[in-house]
Amino acid sequence: MPKNPFTRGHRRELSKRHKIAVAGVATLGAAAVVFSAVPGNAETTTSEAAVSSAPVKYSSEQLKSRQADVSEQLAAKALQSKAAAEAKAAKAHAEAKAKAKAAAAAKKKAAHAAAAKKAAQARKAKAASRAAHRAKLKAAVHKSYANNLDGWIKESLDIMKAKGIPGSYNGLHRNIIRESSGNPNAINNWDINAINGIPSKGLLQVIPPTFKAYHVPGTSWNIYDPVANITAAANYAADRYGSMDNVNSAY
């Protein structure tokens, strides 16, 4: 019996090669089947789908950069909010300060106006008082009086009343009679005043320094003038004794 060319060793080698060939053919066939089943644009579609569906991955540097950007945005927003709050507070403070300043100015203006009004009223009242006194004095001066002791005393009493100097007709008359007997030109040249060079003169025997110190405005500066002498003496007696009515001797 002839030898079979396909011995066991050959069969083993053939089987090994055959298996490799079969596997390659099978692989090629499967690839062909898959390729023929996919449309012409399948490669592009598949690539786009793969790109779009694949998750995006960032590096640590990119994450840090994005975090820094977010932090900067938050910080900028916080600064803007803080600046807005500060601006609002500053505006409110300025408005409050302006209102307080306006209120203080108004109060000061009102106080000045009140003070000015009060001062004006005081000046007006003072002027009215002076006018009233002048009117009384003028009426007393221009009133008709007899040119005698009775007339002199009455005229002096009207002036004294206008000036607020106390005294009565009887008190003046009594002291005049004792001092000068009603002589307006009487002079004392013998008492201590005369020795000192300042003799007593007039109806109520007034020395020149006393006449000058107690002279009543609106009357004559002549010490011998009856009305001026009586009024100055009554003014002096009011200062020293309360009234000429309280004088009963040399004074």
C-alpha atoms as an extended CHARMM CRD file, in Angstrom:
* protein
*
       251  EXT
         1         1  MET       CA              0.0000000000        0.0000000000        0.0000000000  PROA      1               0.0000000000
         2         2  PRO       CA              1.5330000000        3.2610000000       -1.0650000000  PROA      2               0.0000000000
         3         3  LYS       CA              2.3540000000        5.8030000000        1.4560000000  PROA      3               0.0000000000
         4         4  ASN       CA             -0.2320000000        8.5800000000        1.9810000000  PROA      4               0.0000000000
         5         5  PRO       CA              1.3820000000       11.8800000000        1.2710000000  PROA      5               0.0000000000
         6         6  PHE       CA             -0.7200000000       13.3350000000        3.9890000000  PROA      6               0.0000000000
         7         7  THR       CA              0.9500000000       11.7990000000        6.8810000000  PROA      7               0.0000000000
         8         8  ARG       CA              0.0680000000       12.6870000000       10.4270000000  PROA      8               0.0000000000
         9         9  GLY       CA              2.7660000000       15.3080000000       10.4910000000  PROA      9               0.0000000000
        10        10  HSD       CA              1.5680000000       16.7590000000        7.2430000000  PROA      10              0.0000000000
        11        11  ARG       CA             -2.0180000000       16.6360000000        8.4490000000  PROA      11              0.0000000000
        12        12  ARG       CA             -1.0090000000       18.4830000000       11.5780000000  PROA      12              0.0000000000
        13        13  GLU       CA              0.7590000000       21.1830000000        9.5850000000  PROA      13              0.0000000000
        14        14  LEU       CA             -2.0850000000       21.3830000000        7.1200000000  PROA      14              0.0000000000
        15        15  SER       CA             -4.6190000000       21.5810000000        9.8450000000  PROA      15              0.0000000000
        16        16  LYS       CA             -2.7380000000       24.4730000000       11.4640000000  PROA      16              0.0000000000
        17        17  ARG       CA             -2.4290000000       26.3980000000        8.2270000000  PROA      17              0.0000000000
        18        18  HSD       CA             -5.9400000000       25.5710000000        7.2570000000  PROA      18              0.0000000000
        19        19  LYS       CA             -7.2180000000       26.9720000000       10.5250000000  PROA      19              0.0000000000
        20        20  ILE       CA             -5.3000000000       30.1880000000       10.0490000000  PROA      20              0.0000000000
        21        21  ALA       CA             -6.6400000000       30.5460000000        6.5390000000  PROA      21              0.0000000000
        22        22  VAL       CA            -10.1620000000       29.8240000000        7.5710000000  PROA      22              0.0000000000
        23        23  ALA       CA             -9.9290000000       32.3370000000       10.4060000000  PROA      23              0.0000000000
        24        24  GLY       CA             -8.6050000000       34.9880000000        8.0510000000  PROA      24              0.0000000000
        25        25  VAL       CA            -11.3510000000       34.3380000000        5.5270000000  PROA      25              0.0000000000
        26        26  ALA       CA            -13.9480000000       34.4300000000        8.2430000000  PROA      26              0.0000000000
        27        27  THR       CA            -12.6060000000       37.6940000000        9.5270000000  PROA      27              0.0000000000
        28        28  LEU       CA            -12.5610000000       39.2500000000        6.0810000000  PROA      28              0.0000000000
        29        29  GLY       CA            -16.0690000000       38.0060000000        5.4400000000  PROA      29              0.0000000000
        30        30  ALA       CA            -17.3770000000       39.5020000000        8.6270000000  PROA      30              0.0000000000
        31        31  ALA       CA            -15.7200000000       42.8160000000        7.8620000000  PROA      31              0.0000000000
        32        32  ALA       CA            -17.1960000000       42.7560000000        4.3690000000  PROA      32              0.0000000000
        33        33  VAL       CA            -20.6430000000       42.0250000000        5.7190000000  PROA      33              0.0000000000
        34        34  VAL       CA            -20.4000000000       44.8640000000        8.2160000000  PROA      34              0.0000000000
        35        35  PHE       CA            -19.0410000000       47.3110000000        5.6550000000  PROA      35              0.0000000000
        36        36  SER       CA            -21.7550000000       46.3880000000        3.1280000000  PROA      36              0.0000000000
        37        37  ALA       CA            -24.4800000000       46.8880000000        5.7560000000  PROA      37              0.0000000000
        38        38  VAL       CA            -23.3950000000       50.4140000000        6.7460000000  PROA      38              0.0000000000
        39        39  PRO       CA            -24.3770000000       53.4250000000        4.5090000000  PROA      39              0.0000000000
        40        40  GLY       CA            -21.8020000000       55.4670000000        2.7120000000  PROA      40              0.0000000000
        41        41  ASN       CA            -21.8760000000       58.3160000000        5.2050000000  PROA      41              0.0000000000
        42        42  ALA       CA            -21.6840000000       56.0290000000        8.2030000000  PROA      42              0.0000000000
        43        43  GLU       CA            -18.1020000000       56.9640000000        8.9600000000  PROA      43              0.0000000000
        44        44  THR       CA            -18.8900000000       60.6830000000        9.2440000000  PROA      44              0.0000000000
        45        45  THR       CA            -22.0680000000       60.0910000000       11.2200000000  PROA      45              0.0000000000
        46        46  THR       CA            -20.4060000000       57.7220000000       13.5480000000  PROA      46              0.0000000000
        47        47  SER       CA            -17.5170000000       60.1010000000       14.1440000000  PROA      47              0.0000000000
        48        48  GLU       CA            -19.8290000000       63.0630000000       14.8410000000  PROA      48              0.0000000000
        49        49  ALA       CA            -21.9480000000       60.9560000000       17.1670000000  PROA      49              0.0000000000
        50        50  ALA       CA            -18.8670000000       59.7770000000       18.9470000000  PROA      50              0.0000000000
        51        51  VAL       CA            -17.5880000000       63.3430000000       19.3150000000  PROA      51              0.0000000000
        52        52  SER       CA            -20.9010000000       64.7530000000       20.4760000000  PROA      52              0.0000000000
        53        53  SER       CA            -21.6770000000       62.0130000000       22.9280000000  PROA      53              0.0000000000
        54        54  ALA       CA            -18.2190000000       61.7010000000       24.3570000000  PROA      54              0.0000000000
        55        55  PRO       CA            -17.8820000000       63.5190000000       27.7740000000  PROA      55              0.0000000000
        56        56  VAL       CA            -15.7010000000       66.6750000000       27.8010000000  PROA      56              0.0000000000
        57        57  LYS       CA            -12.6860000000       66.3180000000       29.9830000000  PROA      57              0.0000000000
        58        58  TYR       CA            -10.7060000000       69.2810000000       31.4330000000  PROA      58              0.0000000000
        59        59  SER       CA             -7.2200000000       69.3680000000       32.7340000000  PROA      59              0.0000000000
        60        60  SER       CA             -6.4570000000       70.5680000000       36.2870000000  PROA      60              0.0000000000
        61        61  GLU       CA             -5.0060000000       73.8030000000       34.8540000000  PROA      61              0.0000000000
        62        62  GLN       CA             -8.2370000000       74.4690000000       32.9360000000  PROA      62              0.0000000000
        63        63  LEU       CA            -10.3290000000       73.7910000000       36.0370000000  PROA      63              0.0000000000
        64        64  LYS       CA             -8.1790000000       76.1330000000       38.1120000000  PROA      64              0.0000000000
        65        65  SER       CA             -8.4830000000       78.8240000000       35.4240000000  PROA      65              0.0000000000
        66        66  ARG       CA            -12.2870000000       78.5070000000       35.3280000000  PROA      66              0.0000000000
        67        67  GLN       CA            -12.4600000000       78.5930000000       39.1150000000  PROA      67              0.0000000000
        68        68  ALA       CA            -10.2950000000       81.7190000000       39.1250000000  PROA      68              0.0000000000
        69        69  ASP       CA            -12.6010000000       83.3390000000       36.5490000000  PROA      69              0.0000000000
        70        70  VAL       CA            -15.6610000000       82.5460000000       38.6560000000  PROA      70              0.0000000000
        71        71  SER       CA            -13.9390000000       83.8480000000       41.8040000000  PROA      71              0.0000000000
        72        72  GLU       CA            -13.0070000000       87.0800000000       40.0270000000  PROA      72              0.0000000000
        73        73  GLN       CA            -16.5640000000       87.5290000000       38.7900000000  PROA      73              0.0000000000
        74        74  LEU       CA            -17.9550000000       86.9460000000       42.2950000000  PROA      74              0.0000000000
        75        75  ALA       CA            -15.3860000000       89.3340000000       43.7930000000  PROA      75              0.0000000000
        76        76  ALA       CA            -16.2040000000       91.9970000000       41.1850000000  PROA      76              0.0000000000
        77        77  LYS       CA            -19.9140000000       91.5910000000       41.9060000000  PROA      77              0.0000000000
        78        78  ALA       CA            -19.2750000000       91.8480000000       45.6370000000  PROA      78              0.0000000000
        79        79  LEU       CA            -17.2210000000       95.0090000000       45.0990000000  PROA      79              0.0000000000
        80        80  GLN       CA            -19.9770000000       96.4930000000       42.9720000000  PROA      80              0.0000000000
        81        81  SER       CA            -22.5610000000       95.6950000000       45.6420000000  PROA      81              0.0000000000
        82        82  LYS       CA            -20.3230000000       97.1760000000       48.3370000000  PROA      82              0.0000000000
        83        83  ALA       CA            -19.6760000000      100.3040000000       46.2690000000  PROA      83              0.0000000000
        84        84  ALA       CA            -23.4050000000      100.7000000000       45.6250000000  PROA      84              0.0000000000
        85        85  ALA       CA            -24.1640000000      100.3000000000       49.3490000000  PROA      85              0.0000000000
        86        86  GLU       CA            -21.4530000000      102.7960000000       50.2760000000  PROA      86              0.0000000000
        87        87  ALA       CA            -22.7200000000      105.2670000000       47.6850000000  PROA      87              0.0000000000
        88        88  LYS       CA            -26.2630000000      104.8880000000       49.0200000000  PROA      88              0.0000000000
        89        89  ALA       CA            -25.0850000000      105.3670000000       52.5980000000  PROA      89              0.0000000000
        90        90  ALA       CA            -23.0040000000      108.4030000000       51.6010000000  PROA      90              0.0000000000
        91        91  LYS       CA            -25.9690000000      109.9110000000       49.8020000000  PROA      91              0.0000000000
        92        92  ALA       CA            -28.2350000000      109.3270000000       52.8010000000  PROA      92              0.0000000000
        93        93  HSD       CA            -25.6070000000      110.8400000000       55.1170000000  PROA      93              0.0000000000
        94        94  ALA       CA            -25.2030000000      113.8650000000       52.8480000000  PROA      94              0.0000000000
        95        95  GLU       CA            -28.9670000000      114.3580000000       52.6770000000  PROA      95              0.0000000000
        96        96  ALA       CA            -29.2930000000      114.0640000000       56.4590000000  PROA      96              0.0000000000
        97        97  LYS       CA            -26.4130000000      116.4880000000       56.9410000000  PROA      97              0.0000000000
        98        98  ALA       CA            -27.9600000000      118.9290000000       54.4830000000  PROA      98              0.0000000000
        99        99  LYS       CA            -31.3150000000      118.7020000000       56.2600000000  PROA      99              0.0000000000
       100       100  ALA       CA            -29.6840000000      119.2450000000       59.6520000000  PROA      100             0.0000000000
       101       101  LYS       CA            -27.7450000000      122.2180000000       58.2820000000  PROA      101             0.0000000000
       102       102  ALA       CA            -30.8910000000      123.6870000000       56.7590000000  PROA      102             0.0000000000
       103       103  ALA       CA            -32.7890000000      123.1780000000       60.0200000000  PROA      103             0.0000000000
       104       104  ALA       CA            -29.9770000000      124.8280000000       62.0190000000  PROA      104             0.0000000000
       105       105  ALA       CA            -29.8690000000      127.7350000000       59.5730000000  PROA      105             0.0000000000
       106       106  ALA       CA            -33.6400000000      128.1440000000       59.7980000000  PROA      106             0.0000000000
       107       107  LYS       CA            -33.4980000000      128.0180000000       63.5970000000  PROA      107             0.0000000000
       108       108  LYS       CA            -30.6720000000      130.5640000000       63.6690000000  PROA      108             0.0000000000
       109       109  LYS       CA            -32.5330000000      132.8090000000       61.2570000000  PROA      109             0.0000000000
       110       110  ALA       CA            -35.6970000000      132.5490000000       63.3560000000  PROA      110             0.0000000000
       111       111  ALA       CA            -33.7090000000      133.3490000000       66.5140000000  PROA      111             0.0000000000
       112       112  HSD       CA            -32.1170000000      136.3720000000       64.8400000000  PROA      112             0.0000000000
       113       113  ALA       CA            -35.5120000000      137.5130000000       63.5830000000  PROA      113             0.0000000000
       114       114  ALA       CA            -37.0140000000      137.1180000000       67.0610000000  PROA      114             0.0000000000
       115       115  ALA       CA            -34.0950000000      138.9820000000       68.6480000000  PROA      115             0.0000000000
       116       116  ALA       CA            -34.3360000000      141.7430000000       66.0500000000  PROA      116             0.0000000000
       117       117  LYS       CA            -38.0810000000      142.0090000000       66.6230000000  PROA      117             0.0000000000
       118       118  LYS       CA            -37.6020000000      142.1290000000       70.3780000000  PROA      118             0.0000000000
       119       119  ALA       CA            -34.8930000000      144.7690000000       70.0460000000  PROA      119             0.0000000000
       120       120  ALA       CA            -37.0890000000      146.8050000000       67.7130000000  PROA      120             0.0000000000
       121       121  GLN       CA            -39.9720000000      146.5880000000       70.1710000000  PROA      121             0.0000000000
       122       122  ALA       CA            -37.6690000000      147.6340000000       73.0090000000  PROA      122             0.0000000000
       123       123  ARG       CA            -36.3730000000      150.5820000000       70.9940000000  PROA      123             0.0000000000
       124       124  LYS       CA            -39.8990000000      151.5280000000       70.0560000000  PROA      124             0.0000000000
       125       125  ALA       CA            -41.0510000000      151.3130000000       73.6750000000  PROA      125             0.0000000000
       126       126  LYS       CA            -38.0380000000      153.3260000000       74.8350000000  PROA      126             0.0000000000
       127       127  ALA       CA            -38.6190000000      155.9430000000       72.1720000000  PROA      127             0.0000000000
       128       128  ALA       CA            -42.2830000000      156.1180000000       73.1340000000  PROA      128             0.0000000000
       129       129  SER       CA            -41.3230000000      156.5150000000       76.7750000000  PROA      129             0.0000000000
       130       130  ARG       CA            -38.8640000000      159.2920000000       75.9740000000  PROA      130             0.0000000000
       131       131  ALA       CA            -41.4500000000      160.9530000000       73.7670000000  PROA      131             0.0000000000
       132       132  ALA       CA            -44.0090000000      160.7580000000       76.5640000000  PROA      132             0.0000000000
       133       133  HSD       CA            -41.5500000000      162.2680000000       79.0530000000  PROA      133             0.0000000000
       134       134  ARG       CA            -40.6430000000      165.0170000000       76.6240000000  PROA      134             0.0000000000
       135       135  ALA       CA            -44.3010000000      165.6850000000       76.0160000000  PROA      135             0.0000000000
       136       136  LYS       CA            -44.9860000000      165.9380000000       79.7370000000  PROA      136             0.0000000000
       137       137  LEU       CA            -41.9830000000      168.1450000000       80.2820000000  PROA      137             0.0000000000
       138       138  LYS       CA            -42.9020000000      170.3090000000       77.3110000000  PROA      138             0.0000000000
       139       139  ALA       CA            -46.4590000000      170.6340000000       78.5570000000  PROA      139             0.0000000000
       140       140  ALA       CA            -45.1850000000      171.5740000000       82.0030000000  PROA      140             0.0000000000
       141       141  VAL       CA            -42.7120000000      174.1030000000       80.6180000000  PROA      141             0.0000000000
       142       142  HSD       CA            -45.1290000000      175.7160000000       78.2090000000  PROA      142             0.0000000000
       143       143  LYS       CA            -47.9500000000      175.8410000000       80.6940000000  PROA      143             0.0000000000
       144       144  SER       CA            -48.7410000000      179.3320000000       81.8670000000  PROA      144             0.0000000000
       145       145  TYR       CA            -47.5460000000      180.0030000000       85.4310000000  PROA      145             0.0000000000
       146       146  ALA       CA            -47.6140000000      183.1110000000       87.5150000000  PROA      146             0.0000000000
       147       147  ASN       CA            -44.2470000000      184.7860000000       87.9440000000  PROA      147             0.0000000000
       148       148  ASN       CA            -44.2850000000      184.5210000000       91.7310000000  PROA      148             0.0000000000
       149       149  LEU       CA            -43.5360000000      181.9860000000       94.4420000000  PROA      149             0.0000000000
       150       150  ASP       CA            -46.8360000000      180.1630000000       93.8960000000  PROA      150             0.0000000000
       151       151  GLY       CA            -46.2420000000      179.9160000000       90.1420000000  PROA      151             0.0000000000
       152       152  TRP       CA            -42.5960000000      178.8190000000       90.5960000000  PROA      152             0.0000000000
       153       153  ILE       CA            -43.5560000000      176.0190000000       92.9820000000  PROA      153             0.0000000000
       154       154  LYS       CA            -46.3840000000      174.8020000000       90.7050000000  PROA      154             0.0000000000
       155       155  GLU       CA            -44.1210000000      174.7840000000       87.6480000000  PROA      155             0.0000000000
       156       156  SER       CA            -41.4320000000      172.8710000000       89.5830000000  PROA      156             0.0000000000
       157       157  LEU       CA            -44.0270000000      170.3280000000       90.7700000000  PROA      157             0.0000000000
       158       158  ASP       CA            -45.1140000000      169.6290000000       87.1580000000  PROA      158             0.0000000000
       159       159  ILE       CA            -41.4850000000      169.0720000000       86.0970000000  PROA      159             0.0000000000
       160       160  MET       CA            -40.8470000000      166.8820000000       89.1540000000  PROA      160             0.0000000000
       161       161  LYS       CA            -43.9160000000      164.8090000000       88.3230000000  PROA      161             0.0000000000
       162       162  ALA       CA            -42.6990000000      164.3020000000       84.7340000000  PROA      162             0.0000000000
       163       163  LYS       CA            -39.2690000000      163.2150000000       86.0230000000  PROA      163             0.0000000000
       164       164  GLY       CA            -40.5460000000      161.0460000000       88.8510000000  PROA      164             0.0000000000
       165       165  ILE       CA            -39.1940000000      163.2730000000       91.6320000000  PROA      165             0.0000000000
       166       166  PRO       CA            -41.3340000000      163.1310000000       94.8000000000  PROA      166             0.0000000000
       167       167  GLY       CA            -42.4470000000      166.2310000000       96.7200000000  PROA      167             0.0000000000
       168       168  SER       CA            -45.4990000000      168.2810000000       97.5680000000  PROA      168             0.0000000000
       169       169  TYR       CA            -46.4760000000      171.9260000000       97.3860000000  PROA      169             0.0000000000
       170       170  ASN       CA            -46.4950000000      172.2720000000      101.1660000000  PROA      170             0.0000000000
       171       171  GLY       CA            -43.0930000000      170.6140000000      101.5750000000  PROA      171             0.0000000000
       172       172  LEU       CA            -41.4810000000      172.9210000000       99.0050000000  PROA      172             0.0000000000
       173       173  HSD       CA            -43.2040000000      176.0530000000      100.2830000000  PROA      173             0.0000000000
       174       174  ARG       CA            -42.2970000000      175.3820000000      103.9000000000  PROA      174             0.0000000000
       175       175  ASN       CA            -38.5760000000      174.8680000000      103.1690000000  PROA      175             0.0000000000
       176       176  ILE       CA            -38.3950000000      177.8500000000      100.7960000000  PROA      176             0.0000000000
       177       177  ILE       CA            -39.7860000000      180.1900000000      103.4380000000  PROA      177             0.0000000000
       178       178  ARG       CA            -37.3100000000      178.8990000000      106.0290000000  PROA      178             0.0000000000
       179       179  GLU       CA            -34.2770000000      179.0760000000      103.7070000000  PROA      179             0.0000000000
       180       180  SER       CA            -34.8130000000      182.3030000000      101.7550000000  PROA      180             0.0000000000
       181       181  SER       CA            -38.1720000000      183.8350000000      102.7220000000  PROA      181             0.0000000000
       182       182  GLY       CA            -39.1660000000      183.4320000000       99.0660000000  PROA      182             0.0000000000
       183       183  ASN       CA            -36.2980000000      185.5490000000       97.6520000000  PROA      183             0.0000000000
       184       184  PRO       CA            -34.8770000000      183.8880000000       94.4870000000  PROA      184             0.0000000000
       185       185  ASN       CA            -31.6990000000      186.0350000000       94.7210000000  PROA      185             0.0000000000
       186       186  ALA       CA            -30.9130000000      185.1730000000       98.3260000000  PROA      186             0.0000000000
       187       187  ILE       CA            -27.2690000000      184.2460000000       99.1240000000  PROA      187             0.0000000000
       188       188  ASN       CA            -25.5910000000      183.1590000000      102.3300000000  PROA      188             0.0000000000
       189       189  ASN       CA            -22.2000000000      184.8030000000      102.7400000000  PROA      189             0.0000000000
       190       190  TRP       CA            -21.4710000000      183.8840000000      106.3310000000  PROA      190             0.0000000000
       191       191  ASP       CA            -21.8430000000      180.0810000000      106.9030000000  PROA      191             0.0000000000
       192       192  ILE       CA            -19.2090000000      177.3900000000      106.4130000000  PROA      192             0.0000000000
       193       193  ASN       CA            -20.0820000000      177.0530000000      102.7180000000  PROA      193             0.0000000000
       194       194  ALA       CA            -19.3950000000      180.7340000000      102.1910000000  PROA      194             0.0000000000
       195       195  ILE       CA            -16.1000000000      180.4220000000      104.0830000000  PROA      195             0.0000000000
       196       196  ASN       CA            -15.2030000000      177.5430000000      101.7210000000  PROA      196             0.0000000000
       197       197  GLY       CA            -16.0480000000      179.7050000000       98.7060000000  PROA      197             0.0000000000
       198       198  ILE       CA            -19.2610000000      177.9600000000       97.7250000000  PROA      198             0.0000000000
       199       199  PRO       CA            -22.0580000000      179.9960000000       99.3370000000  PROA      199             0.0000000000
       200       200  SER       CA            -25.6560000000      178.7550000000       99.2910000000  PROA      200             0.0000000000
       201       201  LYS       CA            -27.8580000000      180.5170000000       96.7180000000  PROA      201             0.0000000000
       202       202  GLY       CA            -31.4930000000      180.8380000000       95.5870000000  PROA      202             0.0000000000
       203       203  LEU       CA            -34.8790000000      179.9770000000       96.9790000000  PROA      203             0.0000000000
       204       204  LEU       CA            -33.7340000000      176.7400000000       98.6270000000  PROA      204             0.0000000000
       205       205  GLN       CA            -30.1490000000      177.8370000000       99.3140000000  PROA      205             0.0000000000
       206       206  VAL       CA            -28.3350000000      175.3070000000       97.1090000000  PROA      206             0.0000000000
       207       207  ILE       CA            -24.5330000000      175.3530000000       96.8100000000  PROA      207             0.0000000000
       208       208  PRO       CA            -23.1470000000      175.3250000000       93.2170000000  PROA      208             0.0000000000
       209       209  PRO       CA            -21.7000000000      171.7510000000       93.3200000000  PROA      209             0.0000000000
       210       210  THR       CA            -25.0380000000      170.3320000000       94.4950000000  PROA      210             0.0000000000
       211       211  PHE       CA            -26.9570000000      172.3440000000       91.9020000000  PROA      211             0.0000000000
       212       212  LYS       CA            -24.6580000000      171.0330000000       89.1440000000  PROA      212             0.0000000000
       213       213  ALA       CA            -24.8770000000      167.4040000000       90.3320000000  PROA      213             0.0000000000
       214       214  TYR       CA            -28.6780000000      167.3890000000       90.7270000000  PROA      214             0.0000000000
       215       215  HSD       CA            -29.6560000000      169.7360000000       87.9190000000  PROA      215             0.0000000000
       216       216  VAL       CA            -32.8080000000      168.5450000000       86.1420000000  PROA      216             0.0000000000
       217       217  PRO       CA            -32.7040000000      168.5440000000       82.3250000000  PROA      217             0.0000000000
       218       218  GLY       CA            -35.1100000000      170.9970000000       80.7580000000  PROA      218             0.0000000000
       219       219  THR       CA            -34.5280000000      173.6650000000       83.3730000000  PROA      219             0.0000000000
       220       220  SER       CA            -32.1240000000      176.5870000000       83.3620000000  PROA      220             0.0000000000
       221       221  TRP       CA            -28.4720000000      176.2240000000       84.3900000000  PROA      221             0.0000000000
       222       222  ASN       CA            -28.7330000000      179.5260000000       86.2570000000  PROA      222             0.0000000000
       223       223  ILE       CA            -28.6540000000      178.6900000000       89.9670000000  PROA      223             0.0000000000
       224       224  TYR       CA            -30.7210000000      181.7820000000       90.7340000000  PROA      224             0.0000000000
       225       225  ASP       CA            -33.5340000000      180.7020000000       88.3740000000  PROA      225             0.0000000000
       226       226  PRO       CA            -36.4890000000      179.9740000000       90.7430000000  PROA      226             0.0000000000
       227       227  VAL       CA            -37.7790000000      176.8670000000       88.9490000000  PROA      227             0.0000000000
       228       228  ALA       CA            -34.2900000000      175.4150000000       88.3090000000  PROA      228             0.0000000000
       229       229  ASN       CA            -33.2650000000      176.0450000000       91.9360000000  PROA      229             0.0000000000
       230       230  ILE       CA            -36.4110000000      174.4640000000       93.4140000000  PROA      230             0.0000000000
       231       231  THR       CA            -36.2850000000      171.4120000000       91.0830000000  PROA      231             0.0000000000
       232       232  ALA       CA            -32.5740000000      170.7230000000       91.6950000000  PROA      232             0.0000000000
       233       233  ALA       CA            -33.0100000000      171.0650000000       95.4750000000  PROA      233             0.0000000000
       234       234  ALA       CA            -36.0550000000      168.7270000000       95.3980000000  PROA      234             0.0000000000
       235       235  ASN       CA            -34.0300000000      166.1840000000       93.3600000000  PROA      235             0.0000000000
       236       236  TYR       CA            -31.2000000000      166.3270000000       95.9190000000  PROA      236             0.0000000000
       237       237  ALA       CA            -33.6080000000      166.0100000000       98.8590000000  PROA      237             0.0000000000
       238       238  ALA       CA            -35.2880000000      162.9910000000       97.2150000000  PROA      238             0.0000000000
       239       239  ASP       CA            -31.8740000000      161.3070000000       96.8890000000  PROA      239             0.0000000000
       240       240  ARG       CA            -30.7600000000      162.0820000000      100.4420000000  PROA      240             0.0000000000
       241       241  TYR       CA            -34.0230000000      162.0970000000      102.4430000000  PROA      241             0.0000000000
       242       242  GLY       CA            -36.6390000000      160.4540000000      100.2110000000  PROA      242             0.0000000000
       243       243  SER       CA            -38.4750000000      163.7180000000       99.5880000000  PROA      243             0.0000000000
       244       244  MET       CA            -38.3110000000      167.4450000000      100.3420000000  PROA      244             0.0000000000
       245       245  ASP       CA            -41.3380000000      166.7860000000      102.5460000000  PROA      245             0.0000000000
       246       246  ASN       CA            -39.0200000000      165.0070000000      104.9700000000  PROA      246             0.0000000000
       247       247  VAL       CA            -36.7340000000      168.0640000000      105.3630000000  PROA      247             0.0000000000
       248       248  ASN       CA            -37.5040000000      170.2940000000      108.3440000000  PROA      248             0.0000000000
       249       249  SER       CA            -34.1780000000      172.0690000000      108.8910000000  PROA      249             0.0000000000
       250       250  ALA       CA            -30.9230000000      172.8910000000      107.1750000000  PROA      250             0.0000000000
       251       251  TYR       CA            -30.0850000000      170.1140000000      104.7180000000  PROA      251             0.0000000000
